[in-house]
């Protein structure tokens, strides 16, 4: 219990600091877990081992992030996304609600490969300039893409179902089939949410002063594209499609793919060493700033996993619940699925919490599949709201927004979607009460 209390205090401290914006993420994600581990009785040598373990879990994301930011920056400087933006504005006639709904649909399609990171890499760089031009909040962009991707992540090759299937010893495809109608309802809920938030955003933009209508001046835009070689649109488009295809197939690591993309795109679009250096300098600061945050998140994840705090929290939360609630434990955990995402990593949720909940529920005759569905459906929309998600840090970096403010912006909307989705699953008979 002591380890759980220390872990709980560590997580709450970090989330509170991020939400209130008292310190930058690197400070909170590095110092607070170290203090927590020391209080729990671990030495600096052990903490160093936790750091190495955590670093290993995020290093691929860091490399991918650095070169992805630079790669898409080069293409943005070259004007690759301009025709897409102009076409979407033409198709939607500048309708903010239609743009929001379109973002949900695009994210759902992009998430079919089961990788949240690649979904963000494909969608955010392409849609963010459109959102900026239309003055739509980038926080809304990440919320819509993250929510849609989360619901689509209930696929056999997605992480949650794979983990669940291994815990309850069931074929992952059989586990998935009853969730298909739940996914359909989830997408309908996301489209409804996109409509509601699109209306709210339209009203917000309508009262903005004229001076804030344009995020980026024409002069700044022209400066960023100075030196970009003209007439290379088709080449850049084919290169982007090739890189995305490599990401989807998993032929080589994503970071390596983007590294190759940068090595090709940079000299082709910027013909002199001076222009190439200037391009790198334009985009490297944001890439390195977010890369450092992801490395700090590696410390956070490594320490909480290595000390056993996450496993302890999962087990003790179950133990302190009153006995008369035992029959409904799977529903309770499902309804609290998104808040649990702020306390537990995905692995801790499915590998530590699920077995304990399943064991308790089974004594009341609740099938293991029903317990699993309750925990998946209630938790799934929180996948990209949690600071435990490396892919979310990637999304925030691509959109250039803050974790704390994003949690405040998205938490209750996503939790509401999760609860409605859980109720729908119960009504459809997917989850046994």
Short mmCIF file of C-alpha atoms in Angstrom, two decimals:
data_model
loop_
_atom_site.label_atom_id
_atom_site.label_comp_id
_atom_site.label_asym_id
_atom_site.label_seq_id
_atom_site.Cartn_x
_atom_site.Cartn_y
_atom_site.Cartn_z
CA UNK A 1 0.00 0.00 0.00
CA UNK A 2 2.90 2.36 0.80
CA UNK A 3 4.32 1.88 -2.70
CA UNK A 4 0.89 2.60 -4.19
CA UNK A 5 0.53 5.81 -2.19
CA UNK A 6 3.96 7.01 -3.29
CA UNK A 7 3.17 6.12 -6.91
CA UNK A 8 -0.22 7.81 -6.71
CA UNK A 9 1.33 10.95 -5.19
CA UNK A 10 4.02 10.95 -7.90
CA UNK A 11 1.51 10.74 -10.75
CA UNK A 12 -0.91 13.28 -9.25
CA UNK A 13 1.96 15.72 -8.65
CA UNK A 14 3.13 15.45 -12.24
CA UNK A 15 -0.35 15.76 -13.76
CA UNK A 16 -1.19 18.71 -11.49
CA UNK A 17 2.02 20.53 -12.41
CA UNK A 18 1.39 19.92 -16.11
CA UNK A 19 -2.24 21.02 -15.97
CA UNK A 20 -1.48 24.15 -13.95
CA UNK A 21 1.53 24.98 -16.12
CA UNK A 22 3.84 25.58 -13.17
CA UNK A 23 6.92 23.99 -14.78
CA UNK A 24 7.85 22.71 -18.22
CA UNK A 25 7.28 18.96 -18.74
CA UNK A 26 11.00 18.08 -18.64
CA UNK A 27 11.25 19.27 -15.04
CA UNK A 28 8.13 17.48 -13.78
CA UNK A 29 8.73 14.24 -15.69
CA UNK A 30 12.35 13.97 -14.53
CA UNK A 31 12.51 15.21 -10.93
CA UNK A 32 9.18 14.04 -9.46
CA UNK A 33 9.63 10.32 -10.35
CA UNK A 34 13.20 10.37 -9.00
CA UNK A 35 12.00 11.88 -5.72
CA UNK A 36 9.21 9.28 -5.57
CA UNK A 37 11.66 6.42 -6.13
CA UNK A 38 14.03 7.74 -3.44
CA UNK A 39 11.16 8.04 -0.96
CA UNK A 40 10.17 4.45 -1.81
CA UNK A 41 13.66 3.32 -0.76
CA UNK A 42 15.37 2.83 -4.11
CA UNK A 43 18.96 3.99 -4.61
CA UNK A 44 20.35 6.12 -7.42
CA UNK A 45 22.02 3.10 -9.00
CA UNK A 46 18.67 1.30 -9.23
CA UNK A 47 17.00 4.47 -10.50
CA UNK A 48 19.71 4.67 -13.17
CA UNK A 49 18.68 1.19 -14.30
CA UNK A 50 15.04 2.28 -14.45
CA UNK A 51 16.14 5.25 -16.57
CA UNK A 52 17.91 2.97 -19.05
CA UNK A 53 14.85 0.75 -19.28
CA UNK A 54 12.51 3.70 -19.79
CA UNK A 55 14.87 5.25 -22.31
CA UNK A 56 14.79 2.08 -24.36
CA UNK A 57 10.99 2.21 -24.50
CA UNK A 58 10.90 5.70 -26.05
CA UNK A 59 14.14 5.93 -28.05
CA UNK A 60 12.52 4.80 -31.30
CA UNK A 61 9.83 7.45 -30.83
CA UNK A 62 12.47 10.13 -30.21
CA UNK A 63 14.42 9.32 -33.38
CA UNK A 64 11.21 9.13 -35.40
CA UNK A 65 9.99 12.40 -33.93
CA UNK A 66 13.14 14.39 -34.72
CA UNK A 67 13.35 13.34 -38.35
CA UNK A 68 9.58 13.36 -38.92
CA UNK A 69 9.35 17.01 -37.80
CA UNK A 70 12.22 17.99 -40.08
CA UNK A 71 10.86 15.93 -42.99
CA UNK A 72 7.38 17.44 -42.86
CA UNK A 73 8.91 20.87 -42.25
CA UNK A 74 10.88 20.59 -45.48
CA UNK A 75 7.76 19.59 -47.39
CA UNK A 76 5.73 22.37 -45.83
CA UNK A 77 8.39 24.89 -46.85
CA UNK A 78 8.21 23.45 -50.36
CA UNK A 79 4.43 24.02 -50.41
CA UNK A 80 3.36 20.36 -50.60
CA UNK A 81 0.30 20.82 -48.40
CA UNK A 82 -0.98 24.03 -50.02
CA UNK A 83 -3.10 22.35 -52.76
CA UNK A 84 -4.61 19.97 -50.15
CA UNK A 85 -5.49 22.89 -47.88
CA UNK A 86 -6.96 24.91 -50.73
CA UNK A 87 -8.94 21.90 -51.98
CA UNK A 88 -10.34 21.13 -48.53
CA UNK A 89 -11.36 24.77 -48.08
CA UNK A 90 -13.00 24.64 -51.51
CA UNK A 91 -14.83 21.36 -50.77
CA UNK A 92 -15.93 22.46 -47.32
CA UNK A 93 -16.46 26.04 -48.50
CA UNK A 94 -14.59 27.11 -45.40
CA UNK A 95 -17.17 25.42 -43.17
CA UNK A 96 -15.51 24.77 -39.82
CA UNK A 97 -17.99 22.04 -38.84
CA UNK A 98 -17.34 20.12 -42.06
CA UNK A 99 -13.59 20.40 -41.53
CA UNK A 100 -13.92 18.96 -38.02
CA UNK A 101 -16.05 16.04 -39.25
CA UNK A 102 -13.58 15.45 -42.08
CA UNK A 103 -10.74 15.30 -39.57
CA UNK A 104 -12.50 12.49 -37.68
CA UNK A 105 -13.00 10.47 -40.87
CA UNK A 106 -9.43 11.01 -42.10
CA UNK A 107 -8.02 9.93 -38.72
CA UNK A 108 -10.18 6.77 -38.71
CA UNK A 109 -8.82 5.77 -42.11
CA UNK A 110 -5.23 6.56 -41.12
CA UNK A 111 -5.55 4.45 -37.94
CA UNK A 112 -6.32 1.27 -39.89
CA UNK A 113 -2.65 0.28 -39.60
CA UNK A 114 -3.05 0.19 -35.80
CA UNK A 115 -0.30 2.71 -35.10
CA UNK A 116 -1.25 5.91 -33.31
CA UNK A 117 2.15 7.42 -34.01
CA UNK A 118 1.84 6.97 -37.78
CA UNK A 119 -1.74 8.31 -37.67
CA UNK A 120 -0.53 11.52 -36.05
CA UNK A 121 2.42 11.73 -38.44
CA UNK A 122 0.14 11.40 -41.45
CA UNK A 123 -2.74 13.63 -40.36
CA UNK A 124 -1.42 16.47 -38.19
CA UNK A 125 1.23 17.92 -40.56
CA UNK A 126 -1.33 17.82 -43.39
CA UNK A 127 -4.27 19.30 -41.46
CA UNK A 128 -2.55 21.74 -39.10
CA UNK A 129 -1.90 24.40 -41.78
CA UNK A 130 -5.59 24.24 -42.71
CA UNK A 131 -6.60 24.66 -39.06
CA UNK A 132 -4.23 27.62 -38.73
CA UNK A 133 -5.56 29.27 -41.86
CA UNK A 134 -9.14 28.82 -40.65
CA UNK A 135 -8.12 29.90 -37.10
CA UNK A 136 -9.35 26.61 -35.59
CA UNK A 137 -7.66 25.58 -32.33
CA UNK A 138 -4.90 22.97 -32.75
CA UNK A 139 -6.13 21.45 -29.47
CA UNK A 140 -9.37 20.59 -31.24
CA UNK A 141 -7.40 19.00 -34.08
CA UNK A 142 -5.53 16.67 -31.71
CA UNK A 143 -8.71 15.87 -29.76
CA UNK A 144 -10.61 14.86 -32.90
CA UNK A 145 -7.76 12.85 -34.40
CA UNK A 146 -6.89 11.22 -31.07
CA UNK A 147 -10.51 10.33 -30.26
CA UNK A 148 -11.18 8.88 -33.70
CA UNK A 149 -7.89 6.95 -33.72
CA UNK A 150 -8.63 5.56 -30.24
CA UNK A 151 -11.97 4.10 -31.31
CA UNK A 152 -10.48 2.63 -34.48
CA UNK A 153 -7.73 1.12 -32.32
CA UNK A 154 -10.24 -1.58 -31.27
CA UNK A 155 -8.87 -3.72 -34.10
CA UNK A 156 -7.12 -7.09 -33.79
CA UNK A 157 -3.71 -5.68 -34.64
CA UNK A 158 -4.11 -2.74 -32.24
CA UNK A 159 -2.38 -2.78 -28.86
CA UNK A 160 -5.37 -3.01 -26.46
CA UNK A 161 -6.96 -6.10 -28.02
CA UNK A 162 -3.63 -7.85 -28.41
CA UNK A 163 -2.84 -7.34 -24.73
CA UNK A 164 -6.34 -8.37 -23.65
CA UNK A 165 -6.35 -11.53 -25.77
CA UNK A 166 -3.07 -12.64 -24.21
CA UNK A 167 -4.43 -12.10 -20.69
CA UNK A 168 -7.74 -13.96 -21.10
CA UNK A 169 -6.26 -16.54 -23.53
CA UNK A 170 -8.61 -15.90 -26.40
CA UNK A 171 -8.19 -15.55 -30.16
CA UNK A 172 -7.85 -11.83 -30.86
CA UNK A 173 -10.09 -11.93 -33.96
CA UNK A 174 -12.92 -13.60 -32.03
CA UNK A 175 -12.46 -11.00 -29.31
CA UNK A 176 -12.79 -8.21 -31.86
CA UNK A 177 -15.96 -9.26 -33.75
CA UNK A 178 -18.51 -8.22 -31.07
CA UNK A 179 -16.73 -4.86 -30.83
CA UNK A 180 -17.41 -3.92 -34.47
CA UNK A 181 -20.88 -2.42 -33.76
CA UNK A 182 -19.35 -0.65 -30.74
CA UNK A 183 -16.78 0.92 -33.07
CA UNK A 184 -19.59 2.05 -35.41
CA UNK A 185 -21.40 3.72 -32.49
CA UNK A 186 -18.11 5.23 -31.36
CA UNK A 187 -17.49 6.81 -34.75
CA UNK A 188 -21.04 8.21 -34.76
CA UNK A 189 -20.36 9.71 -31.33
CA UNK A 190 -17.09 11.23 -32.57
CA UNK A 191 -18.85 12.77 -35.57
CA UNK A 192 -21.49 14.19 -33.23
CA UNK A 193 -18.75 15.56 -30.97
CA UNK A 194 -16.97 17.06 -33.98
CA UNK A 195 -20.23 18.81 -34.91
CA UNK A 196 -20.77 20.18 -31.39
CA UNK A 197 -17.19 21.37 -30.96
CA UNK A 198 -17.15 22.69 -34.52
CA UNK A 199 -20.19 24.88 -33.72
CA UNK A 200 -18.50 26.07 -30.53
CA UNK A 201 -15.28 26.83 -32.41
CA UNK A 202 -17.17 28.71 -35.10
CA UNK A 203 -18.72 30.95 -32.45
CA UNK A 204 -15.33 31.52 -30.81
CA UNK A 205 -13.70 32.48 -34.10
CA UNK A 206 -16.59 34.81 -35.01
CA UNK A 207 -15.79 37.12 -32.09
CA UNK A 208 -12.02 37.19 -32.61
CA UNK A 209 -10.57 40.61 -33.41
CA UNK A 210 -9.53 41.13 -37.00
CA UNK A 211 -5.84 41.28 -36.07
CA UNK A 212 -5.81 37.63 -34.99
CA UNK A 213 -7.46 36.22 -38.09
CA UNK A 214 -4.18 35.21 -39.76
CA UNK A 215 -1.74 33.14 -37.75
CA UNK A 216 1.14 33.51 -40.17
CA UNK A 217 1.87 36.59 -42.24
CA UNK A 218 2.46 36.29 -45.96
CA UNK A 219 5.96 37.70 -45.45
CA UNK A 220 6.85 34.97 -42.94
CA UNK A 221 5.41 32.34 -45.24
CA UNK A 222 7.46 33.57 -48.17
CA UNK A 223 10.61 33.74 -46.04
CA UNK A 224 10.22 30.12 -44.93
CA UNK A 225 9.91 29.04 -48.56
CA UNK A 226 12.77 31.11 -49.86
CA UNK A 227 15.10 28.85 -51.78
CA UNK A 228 12.63 25.98 -52.14
CA UNK A 229 12.97 24.65 -55.68
CA UNK A 230 9.85 25.15 -57.78
CA UNK A 231 8.20 22.48 -59.90
CA UNK A 232 8.91 19.58 -57.53
CA UNK A 233 5.39 19.05 -56.25
CA UNK A 234 4.90 15.63 -57.86
CA UNK A 235 8.28 14.39 -56.62
CA UNK A 236 7.53 15.52 -53.06
CA UNK A 237 4.09 13.94 -53.18
CA UNK A 238 5.47 10.58 -54.37
CA UNK A 239 8.23 10.71 -51.75
CA UNK A 240 5.66 11.34 -49.01
CA UNK A 241 3.46 8.48 -50.23
CA UNK A 242 6.51 6.19 -50.29
CA UNK A 243 7.49 7.09 -46.71
CA UNK A 244 3.90 6.57 -45.49
CA UNK A 245 3.77 3.21 -47.31
CA UNK A 246 6.97 2.16 -45.53
CA UNK A 247 5.41 3.21 -42.20
CA UNK A 248 2.29 1.15 -42.87
CA UNK A 249 4.17 -1.97 -43.98
CA UNK A 250 6.73 -1.74 -41.20
CA UNK A 251 9.47 -2.65 -43.68
CA UNK A 252 12.05 -0.63 -41.75
CA UNK A 253 11.88 1.34 -38.47
CA UNK A 254 9.89 4.58 -38.76
CA UNK A 255 12.80 6.73 -37.58
CA UNK A 256 15.05 5.27 -40.27
CA UNK A 257 12.36 5.87 -42.91
CA UNK A 258 12.09 9.55 -42.00
CA UNK A 259 15.86 9.88 -41.85
CA UNK A 260 16.04 8.63 -45.45
CA UNK A 261 13.18 10.97 -46.36
CA UNK A 262 15.05 13.98 -44.95
CA UNK A 263 18.25 12.96 -46.76
CA UNK A 264 16.37 12.86 -50.06
CA UNK A 265 13.96 15.79 -49.68
CA UNK A 266 16.46 18.33 -48.33
CA UNK A 267 18.97 18.49 -51.23
CA UNK A 268 16.24 18.09 -53.85
CA UNK A 269 14.20 21.06 -52.57
CA UNK A 270 17.09 23.23 -51.36
CA UNK A 271 20.04 23.12 -53.72
CA UNK A 272 22.79 24.88 -51.69
CA UNK A 273 24.37 24.00 -48.36
CA UNK A 274 23.41 27.41 -46.97
CA UNK A 275 19.71 26.92 -47.79
CA UNK A 276 19.79 23.36 -46.43
CA UNK A 277 21.28 24.55 -43.14
CA UNK A 278 18.72 27.35 -42.87
CA UNK A 279 15.90 24.86 -43.41
CA UNK A 280 17.23 22.54 -40.71
CA UNK A 281 17.64 25.46 -38.30
CA UNK A 282 14.01 26.49 -38.88
CA UNK A 283 12.61 23.13 -37.82
CA UNK A 284 15.23 21.62 -35.50
CA UNK A 285 14.31 23.69 -32.37
CA UNK A 286 10.77 22.36 -32.15
CA UNK A 287 11.93 18.82 -32.94
CA UNK A 288 14.64 18.83 -30.30
CA UNK A 289 12.43 20.50 -27.68
CA UNK A 290 9.79 17.80 -27.96
CA UNK A 291 12.42 15.05 -28.25
CA UNK A 292 13.80 16.14 -24.87
CA UNK A 293 10.30 15.94 -23.37
CA UNK A 294 9.82 12.41 -24.73
CA UNK A 295 13.17 11.40 -23.22
CA UNK A 296 12.00 12.81 -19.88
CA UNK A 297 8.77 10.82 -20.30
CA UNK A 298 11.04 7.78 -20.65
CA UNK A 299 12.39 8.51 -17.14
CA UNK A 300 8.82 8.81 -15.89
CA UNK A 301 7.72 5.50 -17.43
CA UNK A 302 10.93 3.69 -16.51
CA UNK A 303 10.82 4.67 -12.84
CA UNK A 304 7.12 3.95 -12.32
CA UNK A 305 7.40 0.57 -14.06
CA UNK A 306 10.76 -0.38 -12.54
CA UNK A 307 9.75 0.41 -8.97
CA UNK A 308 6.53 -1.58 -9.37
CA UNK A 309 4.41 1.45 -8.48
CA UNK A 310 2.00 0.96 -11.38
CA UNK A 311 1.37 -2.71 -10.63
CA UNK A 312 0.93 -1.92 -6.93
CA UNK A 313 -1.58 0.87 -7.68
CA UNK A 314 -3.62 -1.44 -9.91
CA UNK A 315 -3.83 -4.20 -7.31
CA UNK A 316 -4.48 -1.97 -4.29
CA UNK A 317 -7.25 -0.03 -6.05
CA UNK A 318 -9.14 -3.29 -6.40
CA UNK A 319 -8.47 -4.36 -2.81
CA UNK A 320 -9.90 -1.21 -1.23
CA UNK A 321 -13.26 -1.42 -3.06
CA UNK A 322 -16.17 -2.56 -0.82
CA UNK A 323 -17.14 -6.23 -1.19
CA UNK A 324 -20.76 -5.49 -2.18
CA UNK A 325 -19.49 -3.77 -5.33
CA UNK A 326 -17.69 -6.93 -6.42
CA UNK A 327 -20.37 -7.98 -8.88
CA UNK A 328 -20.12 -4.64 -10.67
CA UNK A 329 -16.37 -4.23 -10.49
CA UNK A 330 -15.93 -4.59 -14.27
CA UNK A 331 -18.51 -1.82 -14.89
CA UNK A 332 -16.96 0.45 -12.25
CA UNK A 333 -13.49 0.08 -13.77
CA UNK A 334 -15.02 0.61 -17.22
CA UNK A 335 -16.76 3.85 -16.20
CA UNK A 336 -13.49 5.05 -14.64
CA UNK A 337 -11.48 3.86 -17.62
CA UNK A 338 -10.32 7.26 -18.79
CA UNK A 339 -9.26 8.58 -15.34
CA UNK A 340 -7.29 5.34 -14.94
CA UNK A 341 -5.36 6.36 -18.07
CA UNK A 342 -3.91 9.26 -16.07
CA UNK A 343 -2.74 6.81 -13.38
CA UNK A 344 -1.69 3.70 -15.27
CA UNK A 345 0.19 2.92 -18.45
CA UNK A 346 -1.52 0.73 -21.05
CA UNK A 347 0.58 -2.26 -19.99
CA UNK A 348 -0.26 -1.77 -16.30
CA UNK A 349 -3.97 -1.40 -17.12
CA UNK A 350 -4.22 -4.60 -19.14
CA UNK A 351 -1.49 -6.79 -17.63
CA UNK A 352 -1.86 -5.81 -13.95
CA UNK A 353 -5.41 -4.50 -13.46
CA UNK A 354 -7.38 -6.69 -15.92
CA UNK A 355 -6.35 -10.08 -14.41
CA UNK A 356 -7.35 -8.94 -10.91
CA UNK A 357 -10.71 -7.53 -12.07
CA UNK A 358 -11.38 -10.66 -14.11
CA UNK A 359 -10.66 -12.88 -11.12
CA UNK A 360 -13.11 -10.97 -8.92
CA UNK A 361 -15.82 -10.75 -11.61
CA UNK A 362 -15.61 -14.46 -12.42
CA UNK A 363 -16.63 -15.35 -8.85
CA UNK A 364 -19.97 -13.62 -9.59
CA UNK A 365 -20.43 -15.45 -12.88
CA UNK A 366 -19.35 -12.58 -15.13
CA UNK A 367 -17.65 -13.97 -18.28
CA UNK A 368 -14.03 -12.98 -18.85
CA UNK A 369 -14.99 -11.55 -22.23
CA UNK A 370 -17.55 -9.24 -20.63
CA UNK A 371 -14.98 -7.99 -18.13
CA UNK A 372 -12.49 -7.45 -20.94
CA UNK A 373 -15.02 -5.57 -23.09
CA UNK A 374 -16.00 -3.29 -20.21
CA UNK A 375 -12.39 -2.38 -19.55
CA UNK A 376 -11.51 -1.94 -23.23
CA UNK A 377 -14.57 0.16 -24.17
CA UNK A 378 -14.37 2.37 -21.09
CA UNK A 379 -10.66 2.97 -21.42
CA UNK A 380 -10.03 3.06 -25.16
CA UNK A 381 -10.89 6.74 -25.75
CA UNK A 382 -8.38 7.74 -23.10
CA UNK A 383 -5.50 6.24 -25.06
CA UNK A 384 -4.49 9.61 -26.47
CA UNK A 385 -5.33 11.74 -23.44
CA UNK A 386 -2.82 10.11 -21.11
CA UNK A 387 0.72 11.42 -20.46
CA UNK A 388 1.75 7.73 -20.45
CA UNK A 389 1.23 7.61 -24.24
CA UNK A 390 4.42 8.34 -26.24
CA UNK A 391 2.26 8.77 -29.35
CA UNK A 392 0.35 11.59 -27.66
CA UNK A 393 3.58 13.42 -26.89
CA UNK A 394 4.39 13.05 -30.58
CA UNK A 395 1.00 14.53 -31.53
CA UNK A 396 1.44 17.47 -29.17
CA UNK A 397 4.86 18.19 -30.62
CA UNK A 398 3.57 18.06 -34.18
CA UNK A 399 0.74 20.45 -33.27
CA UNK A 400 3.02 22.58 -31.04
CA UNK A 401 0.67 22.50 -28.05
CA UNK A 402 1.05 21.80 -24.30
CA UNK A 403 0.20 18.56 -22.48
CA UNK A 404 -1.40 20.18 -19.42
CA UNK A 405 -3.65 22.44 -21.43
CA UNK A 406 -4.58 19.57 -23.74
CA UNK A 407 -5.63 17.37 -20.80
CA UNK A 408 -7.86 20.19 -19.54
CA UNK A 409 -9.29 20.67 -23.03
CA UNK A 410 -9.95 17.00 -23.88
CA UNK A 411 -10.49 15.15 -20.60
CA UNK A 412 -14.21 15.58 -19.94
CA UNK A 413 -15.23 15.40 -23.61
CA UNK A 414 -13.38 12.11 -24.06
CA UNK A 415 -14.58 10.72 -20.74
CA UNK A 416 -18.15 11.51 -21.78
CA UNK A 417 -17.63 9.65 -25.06
CA UNK A 418 -16.21 6.69 -23.13
CA UNK A 419 -19.19 6.51 -20.76
CA UNK A 420 -21.72 6.76 -23.62
CA UNK A 421 -19.85 4.06 -25.51
CA UNK A 422 -19.88 1.80 -22.44
CA UNK A 423 -23.64 2.30 -22.02
CA UNK A 424 -24.14 1.49 -25.71
CA UNK A 425 -22.12 -1.71 -25.32
CA UNK A 426 -24.28 -2.73 -22.35
CA UNK A 427 -27.51 -2.03 -24.28
CA UNK A 428 -26.23 -4.07 -27.25
CA UNK A 429 -25.47 -6.99 -24.94
CA UNK A 430 -21.72 -6.92 -25.53
CA UNK A 431 -21.16 -6.37 -21.81
CA UNK A 432 -22.97 -8.43 -19.18
CA UNK A 433 -24.32 -6.51 -16.19
#
